[in-house]
PDB file of C-alpha atoms in Angstrom:
ATOM      1  CA  MET A1142      93.065 111.124  77.615  1.00 29.00           C
ATOM      2  CA  THR A1143      92.415 112.713  81.017  1.00 34.00           C
ATOM      3  CA  VAL A1144      89.014 114.135  81.842  1.00 35.00           C
ATOM      4  CA  PRO A1145      89.431 117.941  82.015  1.00 39.00           C
ATOM      5  CA  ASP A1146      89.091 119.759  85.312  1.00 42.00           C
ATOM      6  CA  PRO A1147      85.847 121.576  84.310  1.00 40.00           C
ATOM      7  CA  PHE A1148      84.103 118.170  84.230  1.00 47.00           C
ATOM      8  CA  HIS A1149      85.059 117.638  87.863  1.00 49.00           C
ATOM      9  CA  GLN A1150      83.955 121.172  88.775  1.00 56.00           C
ATOM     10  CA  ARG A1151      80.440 120.285  87.605  1.00 81.00           C
ATOM     11  CA  TYR A1152      80.397 117.300  89.953  1.00 91.00           C
ATOM     12  CA  VAL A1153      77.188 116.588  91.886  1.00 94.00           C
ATOM     13  CA  PHE A1154      76.946 113.642  94.258  1.00 96.00           C
ATOM     14  CA  PRO A1155      74.260 111.218  92.941  1.00 97.00           C
ATOM     15  CA  ARG A1156      71.374 110.519  95.300  1.00 96.00           C
ATOM     16  CA  HIS A1157      68.571 109.624  92.884  1.00 97.00           C
ATOM     17  CA  ARG A1158      68.452 105.966  93.995  1.00 98.00           C
ATOM     18  CA  LEU A1159      69.561 106.475  97.594  1.00 97.00           C
ATOM     19  CA  ARG A1160      66.709 105.613  99.956  1.00 97.00           C
ATOM     20  CA  PRO A1161      66.375 108.548 102.419  1.00 94.00           C
ATOM     21  CA  THR A1162      64.659 106.716 105.295  1.00 96.00           C
ATOM     22  CA  LEU A1163      64.828 103.396 107.112  1.00 98.00           C
ATOM     23  CA  ARG A1164      62.016 100.879 106.873  1.00 97.00           C
ATOM     24  CA  ASP A1165      63.192  99.428 110.202  1.00 98.00           C
ATOM     25  CA  GLU A1166      64.665 102.137 112.413  1.00 98.00           C
ATOM     26  CA  SER A1167      66.277  99.580 114.722  1.00 97.00           C
ATOM     27  CA  LYS A1168      68.751  98.697 111.977  1.00 98.00           C
ATOM     28  CA  ILE A1169      71.964 100.450 110.938  1.00 98.00           C
ATOM     29  CA  PRO A1170      71.693 102.297 107.610  1.00 98.00           C
ATOM     30  CA  LEU A1171      74.324 101.036 105.168  1.00 98.00           C
ATOM     31  CA  VAL A1172      75.812 102.140 101.854  1.00 98.00           C
ATOM     32  CA  LEU A1173      78.167  99.916  99.845  1.00 98.00           C
ATOM     33  CA  VAL A1174      80.988 101.400  97.774  1.00 98.00           C
ATOM     34  CA  ALA A1175      82.871  99.433  95.107  1.00 97.00           C
ATOM     35  CA  CYS A1176      86.175 100.997  94.031  1.00 96.00           C
ATOM     36  CA  GLY A1177      87.934  99.669  90.949  1.00 93.00           C
ATOM     37  CA  SER A1178      88.931 100.155  87.340  1.00 94.00           C
ATOM     38  CA  PHE A1179      85.703  98.857  85.721  1.00 96.00           C
ATOM     39  CA  SER A1180      87.489  98.832  82.392  1.00 96.00           C
ATOM     40  CA  PRO A1181      84.966  97.699  81.306  1.00 97.00           C
ATOM     41  CA  ILE A1182      82.251  96.952  83.863  1.00 97.00           C
ATOM     42  CA  THR A1183      80.970  93.356  83.689  1.00 96.00           C
ATOM     43  CA  TYR A1184      78.011  91.384  84.972  1.00 96.00           C
ATOM     44  CA  LEU A1185      80.220  90.108  87.808  1.00 94.00           C
ATOM     45  CA  HIS A1186      80.740  93.670  89.064  1.00 96.00           C
ATOM     46  CA  LEU A1187      76.973  94.146  89.111  1.00 97.00           C
ATOM     47  CA  ARG A1188      76.384  90.714  90.597  1.00 96.00           C
ATOM     48  CA  MET A1189      78.706  91.501  93.522  1.00 96.00           C
ATOM     49  CA  PHE A1190      76.223  94.083  94.778  1.00 97.00           C
ATOM     50  CA  GLU A1191      73.318  91.652  94.608  1.00 97.00           C
ATOM     51  CA  MET A1192      75.239  88.897  96.425  1.00 96.00           C
ATOM     52  CA  ALA A1193      76.222  91.355  99.140  1.00 97.00           C
ATOM     53  CA  LYS A1194      72.628  92.571  99.405  1.00 98.00           C
ATOM     54  CA  ASP A1195      71.328  89.033  99.951  1.00 97.00           C
ATOM     55  CA  GLN A1196      73.787  88.384 102.761  1.00 95.00           C
ATOM     56  CA  ILE A1197      73.193  91.740 104.447  1.00 96.00           C
ATOM     57  CA  GLU A1198      69.439  91.223 104.417  1.00 96.00           C
ATOM     58  CA  GLU A1199      69.812  87.709 105.808  1.00 96.00           C
ATOM     59  CA  GLU A1200      72.116  88.919 108.583  1.00 95.00           C
ATOM     60  CA  GLY A1201      69.524  91.467 109.719  1.00 96.00           C
ATOM     61  CA  LYS A1202      71.869  93.987 111.370  1.00 97.00           C
ATOM     62  CA  TYR A1203      71.989  96.539 108.561  1.00 98.00           C
ATOM     63  CA  GLU A1204      69.472  98.060 106.166  1.00 98.00           C
ATOM     64  CA  LEU A1205      70.907  98.760 102.734  1.00 98.00           C
ATOM     65  CA  LEU A1206      70.042 102.225 101.413  1.00 98.00           C
ATOM     66  CA  GLY A1207      72.081 102.177  98.212  1.00 98.00           C
ATOM     67  CA  GLY A1208      75.283 101.216  96.472  1.00 98.00           C
ATOM     68  CA  TYR A1209      77.908 103.064  94.423  1.00 98.00           C
ATOM     69  CA  PHE A1210      80.505 102.283  91.801  1.00 98.00           C
ATOM     70  CA  SER A1211      83.506 104.584  92.129  1.00 98.00           C
ATOM     71  CA  PRO A1212      85.734 104.210  89.042  1.00 97.00           C
ATOM     72  CA  VAL A1213      89.432 104.829  89.632  1.00 95.00           C
ATOM     73  CA  ASN A1214      91.243 107.957  88.441  1.00 96.00           C
ATOM     74  CA  ASP A1215      93.133 107.912  85.132  1.00 96.00           C
ATOM     75  CA  ASN A1216      96.343 108.714  87.007  1.00 94.00           C
ATOM     76  CA  TYR A1217      96.222 105.294  88.648  1.00 92.00           C
ATOM     77  CA  GLY A1218      98.145 104.228  85.554  1.00 82.00           C
ATOM     78  CA  LYS A1219      96.898 100.661  85.312  1.00 83.00           C
ATOM     79  CA  LYS A1220      97.427  98.820  82.021  1.00 83.00           C
ATOM     80  CA  GLY A1221      94.256  98.544  79.944  1.00 82.00           C
ATOM     81  CA  LEU A1222      92.593 101.506  81.646  1.00 93.00           C
ATOM     82  CA  ALA A1223      90.199 103.314  79.322  1.00 96.00           C
ATOM     83  CA  PRO A1224      89.793 107.087  79.879  1.00 96.00           C
ATOM     84  CA  ALA A1225      87.647 107.946  82.900  1.00 97.00           C
ATOM     85  CA  VAL A1226      84.955 109.610  80.827  1.00 97.00           C
ATOM     86  CA  HIS A1227      84.276 106.264  79.103  1.00 98.00           C
ATOM     87  CA  ARG A1228      84.477 104.123  82.243  1.00 98.00           C
ATOM     88  CA  ILE A1229      82.076 106.413  84.089  1.00 98.00           C
ATOM     89  CA  ARG A1230      79.624 106.333  81.211  1.00 98.00           C
ATOM     90  CA  MET A1231      79.786 102.546  80.852  1.00 98.00           C
ATOM     91  CA  CYS A1232      79.077 102.128  84.561  1.00 98.00           C
ATOM     92  CA  GLU A1233      76.149 104.550  84.302  1.00 98.00           C
ATOM     93  CA  ILE A1234      74.719 102.678  81.312  1.00 98.00           C
ATOM     94  CA  ALA A1235      75.086  99.372  83.181  1.00 98.00           C
ATOM     95  CA  VAL A1236      73.296 100.472  86.357  1.00 98.00           C
ATOM     96  CA  ASP A1237      70.646 102.510  84.539  1.00 97.00           C
ATOM     97  CA  THR A1238      69.570  99.438  82.585  1.00 92.00           C
ATOM     98  CA  THR A1239      69.865  96.821  85.332  1.00 96.00           C
ATOM     99  CA  SER A1240      69.434  98.289  88.832  1.00 98.00           C
ATOM    100  CA  ASP A1241      67.089 100.406  90.925  1.00 97.00           C
ATOM    101  CA  TRP A1242      69.495 100.971  93.841  1.00 98.00           C
ATOM    102  CA  ILE A1243      73.079 101.153  92.471  1.00 98.00           C
ATOM    103  CA  MET A1244      74.584 104.473  91.333  1.00 98.00           C
ATOM    104  CA  VAL A1245      77.876 105.751  89.915  1.00 98.00           C
ATOM    105  CA  ASP A1246      79.916 108.398  91.714  1.00 98.00           C
ATOM    106  CA  SER A1247      82.409 110.222  89.476  1.00 97.00           C
ATOM    107  CA  TRP A1248      84.264 112.107  92.234  1.00 98.00           C
ATOM    108  CA  GLU A1249      87.250 109.738  92.352  1.00 97.00           C
ATOM    109  CA  ALA A1250      87.554 109.363  88.583  1.00 97.00           C
ATOM    110  CA  THR A1251      87.303 113.062  87.732  1.00 96.00           C
ATOM    111  CA  ASN A1252      89.641 114.391  90.419  1.00 95.00           C
ATOM    112  CA  PRO A1253      92.746 116.160  89.099  1.00 94.00           C
ATOM    113  CA  SER A1254      94.869 113.469  90.768  1.00 94.00           C
ATOM    114  CA  TYR A1255      94.686 109.851  91.891  1.00 94.00           C
ATOM    115  CA  GLN A1256      92.821 109.369  95.181  1.00 95.00           C
ATOM    116  CA  ARG A1257      93.567 106.487  97.536  1.00 93.00           C
ATOM    117  CA  THR A1258      90.675 104.216  98.515  1.00 94.00           C
ATOM    118  CA  ALA A1259      90.836 105.460 102.112  1.00 96.00           C
ATOM    119  CA  ILE A1260      90.301 109.027 100.882  1.00 97.00           C
ATOM    120  CA  VAL A1261      87.459 107.931  98.610  1.00 97.00           C
ATOM    121  CA  LEU A1262      85.640 106.355 101.554  1.00 98.00           C
ATOM    122  CA  ASP A1263      86.205 109.546 103.559  1.00 97.00           C
ATOM    123  CA  HIS A1264      84.570 111.430 100.677  1.00 97.00           C
ATOM    124  CA  PHE A1265      81.487 109.209 100.920  1.00 97.00           C
ATOM    125  CA  ASN A1266      81.400 109.722 104.677  1.00 97.00           C
ATOM    126  CA  ASP A1267      81.557 113.495 104.195  1.00 96.00           C
ATOM    127  CA  VAL A1268      78.700 113.677 101.695  1.00 96.00           C
ATOM    128  CA  LEU A1269      76.486 111.129 103.467  1.00 97.00           C
ATOM    129  CA  ASN A1270      77.099 112.064 107.093  1.00 96.00           C
ATOM    130  CA  GLY A1271      78.519 115.592 106.983  1.00 91.00           C
ATOM    131  CA  ALA A1272      76.702 118.911 106.856  1.00 76.00           C
ATOM    132  CA  GLU A1273      75.596 118.207 103.284  1.00 67.00           C
ATOM    133  CA  GLY A1274      74.261 114.700 103.890  1.00 67.00           C
ATOM    134  CA  GLY A1275      73.461 114.532 107.585  1.00 84.00           C
ATOM    135  CA  GLY A1276      72.778 110.799 107.930  1.00 95.00           C
ATOM    136  CA  VAL A1277      69.245 109.384 108.129  1.00 96.00           C
ATOM    137  CA  LEU A1278      66.471 111.267 109.921  1.00 94.00           C
ATOM    138  CA  LEU A1279      64.442 109.034 112.252  1.00 96.00           C
ATOM    139  CA  SER A1280      60.767 109.445 113.153  1.00 95.00           C
ATOM    140  CA  ASP A1281      61.674 110.838 116.607  1.00 95.00           C
ATOM    141  CA  GLY A1282      63.805 113.600 115.073  1.00 93.00           C
ATOM    142  CA  GLN A1283      67.149 111.987 115.805  1.00 94.00           C
ATOM    143  CA  VAL A1284      69.734 111.439 113.082  1.00 95.00           C
ATOM    144  CA  LYS A1285      71.404 108.064 112.595  1.00 97.00           C
ATOM    145  CA  PRO A1286      74.769 108.072 110.772  1.00 97.00           C
ATOM    146  CA  ILE A1287      75.095 105.946 107.654  1.00 98.00           C
ATOM    147  CA  LYS A1288      77.560 103.077 107.813  1.00 98.00           C
ATOM    148  CA  ILE A1289      79.825 102.948 104.753  1.00 98.00           C
ATOM    149  CA  MET A1290      81.521  99.718 103.750  1.00 98.00           C
ATOM    150  CA  LEU A1291      83.909  98.867 100.924  1.00 97.00           C
ATOM    151  CA  LEU A1292      82.557  96.174  98.603  1.00 97.00           C
ATOM    152  CA  ALA A1293      85.383  94.222  97.010  1.00 92.00           C
ATOM    153  CA  GLY A1294      86.243  91.001  95.270  1.00 86.00           C
ATOM    154  CA  GLY A1295      88.647  88.516  96.781  1.00 76.00           C
ATOM    155  CA  ASP A1296      91.402  89.614  94.405  1.00 74.00           C
ATOM    156  CA  LEU A1297      91.403  93.155  95.787  1.00 73.00           C
ATOM    157  CA  ILE A1298      91.526  91.887  99.351  1.00 70.00           C
ATOM    158  CA  GLU A1299      94.442  89.594  98.517  1.00 70.00           C
ATOM    159  CA  SER A1300      96.307  92.676  97.304  1.00 75.00           C
ATOM    160  CA  PHE A1301      96.239  93.862 100.931  1.00 72.00           C
ATOM    161  CA  GLY A1302      98.933  91.260 101.563  1.00 66.00           C
ATOM    162  CA  ILE A1303     101.249  92.403  98.743  1.00 69.00           C
ATOM    163  CA  PRO A1304     104.199  94.359 100.189  1.00 65.00           C
ATOM    164  CA  ASN A1305     104.068  98.120  99.441  1.00 67.00           C
ATOM    165  CA  CYS A1306     100.773  97.783  97.538  1.00 74.00           C
ATOM    166  CA  TRP A1307      98.781  99.445 100.330  1.00 84.00           C
ATOM    167  CA  ALA A1308      99.927 101.898 102.997  1.00 88.00           C
ATOM    168  CA  LEU A1309      99.538 100.265 106.405  1.00 88.00           C
ATOM    169  CA  LYS A1310      97.793 103.350 107.790  1.00 94.00           C
ATOM    170  CA  ASP A1311      95.239 103.109 104.965  1.00 93.00           C
ATOM    171  CA  LEU A1312      94.457  99.487 105.780  1.00 91.00           C
ATOM    172  CA  HIS A1313      93.850 100.391 109.416  1.00 94.00           C
ATOM    173  CA  HIS A1314      91.702 103.333 108.328  1.00 96.00           C
ATOM    174  CA  ILE A1315      89.609 101.363 105.814  1.00 95.00           C
ATOM    175  CA  LEU A1316      89.089  98.280 107.964  1.00 93.00           C
ATOM    176  CA  GLY A1317      88.892 100.048 111.325  1.00 96.00           C
ATOM    177  CA  ASN A1318      86.585 102.927 110.394  1.00 97.00           C
ATOM    178  CA  TYR A1319      84.547 101.466 107.538  1.00 98.00           C
ATOM    179  CA  GLY A1320      84.927  97.712 107.077  1.00 96.00           C
ATOM    180  CA  CYS A1321      84.641  95.450 104.038  1.00 94.00           C
ATOM    181  CA  VAL A1322      82.194  93.144 102.339  1.00 95.00           C
ATOM    182  CA  ILE A1323      84.314  90.654 100.402  1.00 91.00           C
ATOM    183  CA  VAL A1324      82.891  88.534  97.601  1.00 90.00           C
ATOM    184  CA  GLU A1325      85.020  85.428  97.352  1.00 83.00           C
ATOM    185  CA  ARG A1326      86.867  84.776  94.112  1.00 73.00           C
ATOM    186  CA  THR A1327      86.569  81.432  92.354  1.00 63.00           C
ATOM    187  CA  GLY A1328      89.291  79.106  93.624  1.00 59.00           C
ATOM    188  CA  ALA A1329      90.528  81.456  96.365  1.00 63.00           C
ATOM    189  CA  ASP A1330      90.443  80.653 100.081  1.00 66.00           C
ATOM    190  CA  VAL A1331      89.437  84.059 101.454  1.00 70.00           C
ATOM    191  CA  PHE A1332      88.917  82.791 104.999  1.00 71.00           C
ATOM    192  CA  ASN A1333      92.449  81.380 105.173  1.00 73.00           C
ATOM    193  CA  PHE A1334      93.850  84.654 103.831  1.00 71.00           C
ATOM    194  CA  LEU A1335      91.968  86.642 106.477  1.00 74.00           C
ATOM    195  CA  LEU A1336      93.361  84.386 109.183  1.00 73.00           C
ATOM    196  CA  SER A1337      96.956  84.683 107.969  1.00 71.00           C
ATOM    197  CA  HIS A1338      96.986  88.471 107.428  1.00 80.00           C
ATOM    198  CA  ASP A1339      97.648  90.331 110.710  1.00 83.00           C
ATOM    199  CA  VAL A1340      95.710  93.522 109.906  1.00 85.00           C
ATOM    200  CA  LEU A1341      92.740  91.696 108.352  1.00 82.00           C
ATOM    201  CA  ASN A1342      92.594  89.308 111.288  1.00 85.00           C
ATOM    202  CA  ARG A1343      92.661  92.230 113.733  1.00 91.00           C
ATOM    203  CA  TYR A1344      89.577  93.749 112.094  1.00 91.00           C
ATOM    204  CA  ARG A1345      87.850  90.468 111.229  1.00 89.00           C
ATOM    205  CA  LYS A1346      84.638  91.611 112.980  1.00 92.00           C
ATOM    206  CA  ASN A1347      84.431  94.445 110.430  1.00 94.00           C
ATOM    207  CA  ILE A1348      84.777  92.071 107.479  1.00 91.00           C
ATOM    208  CA  ARG A1349      81.991  90.050 105.917  1.00 92.00           C
ATOM    209  CA  VAL A1350      82.741  87.348 103.382  1.00 89.00           C
ATOM    210  CA  VAL A1351      80.117  86.550 100.745  1.00 91.00           C
ATOM    211  CA  LYS A1352      80.313  83.104  99.191  1.00 86.00           C
ATOM    212  CA  GLN A1353      79.654  82.745  95.479  1.00 85.00           C
ATOM    213  CA  LEU A1354      76.943  80.118  95.227  1.00 85.00           C
ATOM    214  CA  ILE A1355      77.139  80.305  91.434  1.00 86.00           C
ATOM    215  CA  HIS A1356      80.785  80.645  90.478  1.00 82.00           C
ATOM    216  CA  ASN A1357      81.557  83.446  88.053  1.00 83.00           C
ATOM    217  CA  ASP A1358      85.073  84.359  86.926  1.00 84.00           C
ATOM    218  CA  ILE A1359      84.251  87.000  84.307  1.00 91.00           C
ATOM    219  CA  SER A1360      86.964  89.653  84.406  1.00 91.00           C
ATOM    220  CA  SER A1361      87.588  92.956  82.667  1.00 94.00           C
ATOM    221  CA  THR A1362      90.983  91.599  81.591  1.00 93.00           C
ATOM    222  CA  LYS A1363      89.312  88.714  79.725  1.00 95.00           C
ATOM    223  CA  ILE A1364      86.767  91.077  78.171  1.00 97.00           C
ATOM    224  CA  ARG A1365      89.545  93.304  76.816  1.00 96.00           C
ATOM    225  CA  LEU A1366      91.357  90.280  75.423  1.00 96.00           C
ATOM    226  CA  PHE A1367      88.204  88.979  73.731  1.00 97.00           C
ATOM    227  CA  ILE A1368      87.653  92.371  72.101  1.00 97.00           C
ATOM    228  CA  LYS A1369      91.253  92.524  70.916  1.00 96.00           C
ATOM    229  CA  ARG A1370      90.937  89.035  69.391  1.00 96.00           C
ATOM    230  CA  GLY A1371      87.611  89.819  67.749  1.00 96.00           C
ATOM    231  CA  MET A1372      85.703  87.334  69.924  1.00 97.00           C
ATOM    232  CA  SER A1373      82.119  87.712  71.135  1.00 98.00           C
ATOM    233  CA  ILE A1374      81.517  89.339  74.536  1.00 98.00           C
ATOM    234  CA  LYS A1375      77.728  88.975  74.413  1.00 97.00           C
ATOM    235  CA  TYR A1376      76.117  87.888  77.715  1.00 96.00           C
ATOM    236  CA  LEU A1377      79.261  88.906  79.638  1.00 97.00           C
ATOM    237  CA  LEU A1378      78.140  92.512  80.119  1.00 97.00           C
ATOM    238  CA  PRO A1379      74.983  94.507  79.321  1.00 97.00           C
ATOM    239  CA  ASN A1380      74.174  94.922  75.616  1.00 97.00           C
ATOM    240  CA  LEU A1381      74.152  98.718  75.798  1.00 97.00           C
ATOM    241  CA  VAL A1382      77.662  98.663  77.267  1.00 98.00           C
ATOM    242  CA  ILE A1383      78.757  96.419  74.388  1.00 98.00           C
ATOM    243  CA  ASP A1384      77.220  98.939  71.987  1.00 98.00           C
ATOM    244  CA  TYR A1385      79.140 101.745  73.715  1.00 98.00           C
ATOM    245  CA  LEU A1386      82.414  99.808  73.448  1.00 97.00           C
ATOM    246  CA  SER A1387      81.826  99.301  69.746  1.00 97.00           C
ATOM    247  CA  GLN A1388      80.769 102.887  69.097  1.00 97.00           C
ATOM    248  CA  HIS A1389      83.926 104.285  70.724  1.00 97.00           C
ATOM    249  CA  GLU A1390      86.220 101.504  69.482  1.00 97.00           C
ATOM    250  CA  LEU A1391      87.587 100.791  72.946  1.00 97.00           C
ATOM    251  CA  TYR A1392      90.175  98.080  73.742  1.00 97.00           C
ATOM    252  CA  LEU A1393      90.912  97.254  70.115  1.00 94.00           C
ATOM    253  CA  ASP A1394      94.662  97.835  70.524  1.00 86.00           C
TER     254      ASP A1394
END
């Protein structure tokens, strides 16, 4: 099932949890964007934002204004991908019941066609820093542009090294213009991968690696398998998301 075009035509960019001003105007305003399938969303997806937030606050260079999940379009064609309307709703349920600063943007998911990650980040730049958004207004009347960074797990970053998986121009665009916050994956040596990958190494100053102090390898793939086998998924994702999965009989096949 593909979400019909009229749903996308009703699209409004969510700002209800986006902080409009800086507490410390010497810092760079920052918004994190996580692109992915979220089929379904798990506690690890939510936890990634909190781990990134801790590191950003400790670093002291940026001030985090908000974060966004951007579920992928149905036309991405990935195996195990539930229809966008369900993935959007599950993400909304998850953040509404657990977070006061993370939101869900449906622009990517409800587009008539698949949108590359580079284009999705451009979309966020347009709405946050363009005529509609305008950046952050400072006390002296000046406007400071909002820095946008891609939040990703180590598995997504490792896909940067898979031949023909990413267009080279997109990697330069994402890493050069926006940058990444990478949450390391259990058992993966992200630092070694960054060193060995030419494009990632070139933009290493735009990449921040977040170490998992409590290792967590929950994955959407495992959740779908548990559901298919009739196993419990309690405590792996929010209860209301589990209720939604059950109500709509998702991932049973």
